[in-house]
Amino acid sequence: MADLTVQRMQFVFALRSAGVTDKAVLTAMEQTPRDAFLDGTFVERAYEDLPLPIACGQTISQPSVVGLMTQALEVTPRAKVLEIGTGSGYQAAILARLARRVYSVERHRSLARRARETIDRLGINNVTILIDDGTRGVELQAPFDRILLTAAAEDPPVTLVDQLRVGGIMVLPVGQSDRIQQLIKLVKTPNGLEYSELGDVRFVPLIEGLAEDMTER
Ligand code: SAH
């Protein structure tokens, strides 16, 4: 197997080939060790451009998709960002390097805890992870400048659209859980919502309510 330096060069090459061209996004991804968010044998595959399994039957997204979503979100240094679906915490860690503050909501307690540990270990201190049903958003911190969903909804959740600031951007996969989904970018203008489609993706479904994993870890 190629050594880590070569693997990480190939990683950045894969991101660029997929259309991730934003310098700040590429730098944030280069600075975020994806292997730290994985367990067991998957650690070795961290720098391949593949989605990989994490606990609770969930997945860490494919790096090129993470890059394209982050790029579409147009995160600015002063932005307050909401992510729904913390999972491993990888996407949240990347957003943290681009934004002022990140709130990330996860419905599985054990995933949220593990993500918290990884993010702390990397010395990232502007991410708040909340265990909750993300479809409700985070009312106390609204409005948000940017909102990213990393689980697929059938439609953009109304509560989340309400918690987006006018002028804000939301990026989310939309579609049925077992079919191909579309990545959607939604811009909230004073005159309403502007939609654009960014391509086909495949994410785990957005599920309402807390997960029943209170006994895990
Ligand atoms: N962004 C993650 C990948 C997420 S996978 C990463 O970088 O690793 C999608 C995650 O969304 C899963 O962990 C799943 O448990 C979570 N999820 C699904 N529905 C949710 C909801 N209603 N509220 C909060 N999290 C949810």
XYZ file of C-alpha atoms and ligand atoms in Angstrom:
243
model
C 0.000 0.000 0.000
C 1.226 3.495 -0.839
C 2.486 5.546 2.087
C 0.377 8.245 3.673
C 1.930 11.158 1.752
C 1.192 9.505 -1.587
C -2.290 8.514 -0.451
C -3.066 12.076 0.561
C -1.753 13.481 -2.732
C -4.040 11.057 -4.560
C -6.858 12.172 -2.279
C -6.483 15.826 -3.293
C -6.173 14.778 -6.933
C -9.468 12.861 -6.667
C -11.148 15.921 -5.144
C -9.914 18.187 -7.945
C -10.931 15.696 -10.634
C -14.440 15.617 -9.160
C -14.683 19.415 -9.500
C -13.660 20.607 -6.055
C -11.670 23.690 -7.063
C -12.270 26.112 -4.184
C -8.869 26.700 -2.536
C -10.235 27.191 0.977
C -12.272 23.974 0.741
C -9.301 21.995 -0.587
C -7.075 23.344 2.188
C -9.671 22.553 4.872
C -9.916 18.994 3.540
C -6.141 18.578 3.341
C -5.895 19.672 6.968
C -8.563 17.253 8.217
C -7.298 13.688 8.739
C -10.204 11.489 7.583
C -8.608 8.406 9.140
C -9.276 9.865 12.616
C -13.037 9.551 11.973
C -12.949 5.849 11.052
C -12.579 2.606 12.971
C -10.919 -0.766 12.436
C -9.922 -1.820 8.957
C -11.643 1.184 7.361
C -8.861 3.454 8.677
C -6.604 2.092 5.925
C -9.085 3.158 3.262
C -9.597 6.673 4.632
C -7.979 8.422 1.657
C -9.836 6.522 -1.052
C -12.682 8.477 -2.603
C -15.368 6.193 -1.171
C -18.163 6.387 1.383
C -17.319 4.018 4.266
C -19.320 2.425 7.099
C -19.330 3.982 10.579
C -21.263 2.766 13.660
C -25.073 2.527 13.891
C -25.400 1.420 10.242
C -24.490 4.910 9.004
C -21.810 6.090 6.562
C -19.103 8.712 6.349
C -19.738 10.445 3.035
C -17.523 10.131 -0.025
C -14.787 12.825 0.148
C -15.527 14.266 -3.304
C -19.201 14.640 -2.327
C -18.168 16.297 0.959
C -16.000 18.670 -1.099
C -18.717 19.504 -3.617
C -21.320 20.088 -0.899
C -18.963 22.264 1.136
C -18.046 24.252 -1.967
C -21.722 24.764 -2.881
C -22.403 26.036 0.638
C -20.048 29.029 0.050
C -19.034 29.200 3.709
C -17.606 32.551 4.783
C -15.326 33.082 7.806
C -18.025 34.842 9.862
C -20.721 32.271 9.100
C -22.772 30.377 11.668
C -23.409 26.974 10.140
C -25.907 24.246 11.018
C -25.228 20.666 9.945
C -27.880 17.949 10.271
C -26.375 14.461 10.560
C -23.053 14.634 12.458
C -22.255 10.966 11.762
C -18.503 10.628 12.221
C -18.004 14.384 12.606
C -15.810 14.586 9.485
C -17.970 17.078 7.613
C -18.398 19.174 10.771
C -14.606 19.321 11.238
C -14.165 20.614 7.676
C -16.901 23.217 8.120
C -15.236 24.287 11.376
C -12.092 25.298 9.455
C -14.127 27.555 7.162
C -16.757 29.055 9.462
C -16.927 30.947 12.738
C -19.156 28.426 14.496
C -20.695 25.069 13.607
C -23.717 23.426 15.245
C -24.111 19.801 14.251
C -27.103 17.651 15.213
C -27.104 13.840 15.401
C -29.953 11.510 16.418
C -27.648 8.666 17.513
C -26.123 9.337 20.913
C -23.144 7.011 20.417
C -22.198 8.621 17.084
C -22.451 12.094 18.602
C -20.159 11.064 21.471
C -17.569 9.490 19.230
C -17.612 12.541 16.922
C -17.189 14.831 19.932
C -14.106 12.870 21.038
C -12.502 12.982 17.593
C -13.135 16.689 17.139
C -11.724 17.435 20.608
C -8.667 15.307 19.909
C -7.993 17.313 16.727
C -8.090 20.525 18.781
C -11.104 21.951 16.933
C -13.007 24.165 19.354
C -15.793 25.860 17.370
C -18.120 22.872 16.898
C -21.140 22.210 19.109
C -22.599 18.710 18.714
C -26.184 18.221 19.825
C -28.081 14.966 20.285
C -31.516 15.664 18.878
C -33.847 15.262 15.939
C -32.251 17.571 13.406
C -35.486 18.097 11.478
C -36.373 20.490 14.306
C -33.221 22.514 13.721
C -31.683 24.470 16.593
C -34.265 27.109 17.435
C -32.137 28.800 20.120
C -29.287 29.528 17.702
C -31.363 30.463 14.640
C -31.099 32.096 12.179
C -28.181 30.345 10.471
C -26.127 31.704 7.575
C -25.676 28.242 6.115
C -27.442 24.893 6.613
C -26.142 21.553 5.353
C -28.040 18.259 5.518
C -26.023 15.086 5.148
C -29.056 12.786 5.203
C -31.687 12.743 2.469
C -35.088 14.346 2.978
C -38.101 13.918 0.709
C -38.449 17.707 0.695
C -36.451 20.512 2.344
C -37.726 20.464 5.981
C -39.843 23.607 6.520
C -38.469 24.207 10.033
C -34.938 24.300 8.664
C -35.882 26.677 5.842
C -37.424 28.927 8.521
C -34.150 28.843 10.485
C -32.121 29.983 7.468
C -31.270 33.685 7.352
C -32.433 35.706 4.333
C -29.419 35.653 2.024
C -28.459 32.252 3.444
C -27.712 29.039 1.592
C -28.906 25.479 2.289
C -27.460 22.389 0.606
C -29.221 19.038 0.921
C -29.840 15.710 -0.767
C -33.501 15.369 -1.736
C -35.279 12.185 -2.745
C -36.567 8.786 -1.689
C -34.197 6.905 0.586
C -33.716 3.878 -1.675
C -33.439 5.731 -4.957
C -31.019 8.151 -6.509
C -31.282 11.532 -4.874
C -30.541 15.014 -6.180
C -28.183 17.357 -4.400
C -30.072 20.645 -4.119
C -28.785 24.141 -3.391
C -31.367 26.512 -2.032
C -30.764 30.268 -1.676
C -33.175 32.219 0.529
C -33.731 35.593 -1.161
C -36.045 38.394 0.031
C -38.411 37.249 -2.732
C -38.430 33.554 -1.939
C -36.354 30.458 -2.514
C -34.092 29.831 -5.507
C -33.278 26.198 -6.235
C -30.508 24.668 -8.276
C -29.659 21.005 -8.843
C -26.058 19.932 -8.367
C -26.205 16.290 -9.440
C -27.086 12.786 -8.307
C -26.004 11.569 -4.874
C -26.840 8.769 -2.469
C -27.220 9.417 1.257
C -28.785 7.606 4.191
C -32.321 8.852 4.927
C -33.180 11.687 7.277
C -35.246 10.021 10.006
C -37.482 11.916 12.411
C -37.083 11.429 16.158
C -34.172 10.329 18.347
C -32.579 6.923 17.725
C -33.028 4.233 20.371
C -29.366 3.679 21.158
C -29.383 5.032 24.693
C -27.762 1.829 25.958
C -24.770 1.927 23.591
C -21.461 3.070 25.078
N -21.881 14.097 7.904
C -21.516 12.773 8.312
C -22.159 11.676 7.498
C -23.535 11.544 7.890
S -24.449 10.093 7.598
C -20.020 12.568 8.323
O -19.286 13.489 7.955
O -19.582 11.497 8.759
C -26.009 10.814 8.062
C -26.211 10.976 9.533
O -27.469 11.635 9.707
C -26.317 9.657 10.288
O -25.375 9.633 11.307
C -27.736 9.662 10.825
O -27.853 9.064 12.105
C -28.051 11.145 10.881
N -29.466 11.502 10.886
C -30.479 10.983 10.144
N -31.637 11.591 10.442
C -31.357 12.523 11.390
C -32.145 13.473 12.126
N -33.464 13.593 11.945
N -31.521 14.255 13.017
C -30.190 14.147 13.245
N -29.390 13.283 12.592
C -29.974 12.476 11.680
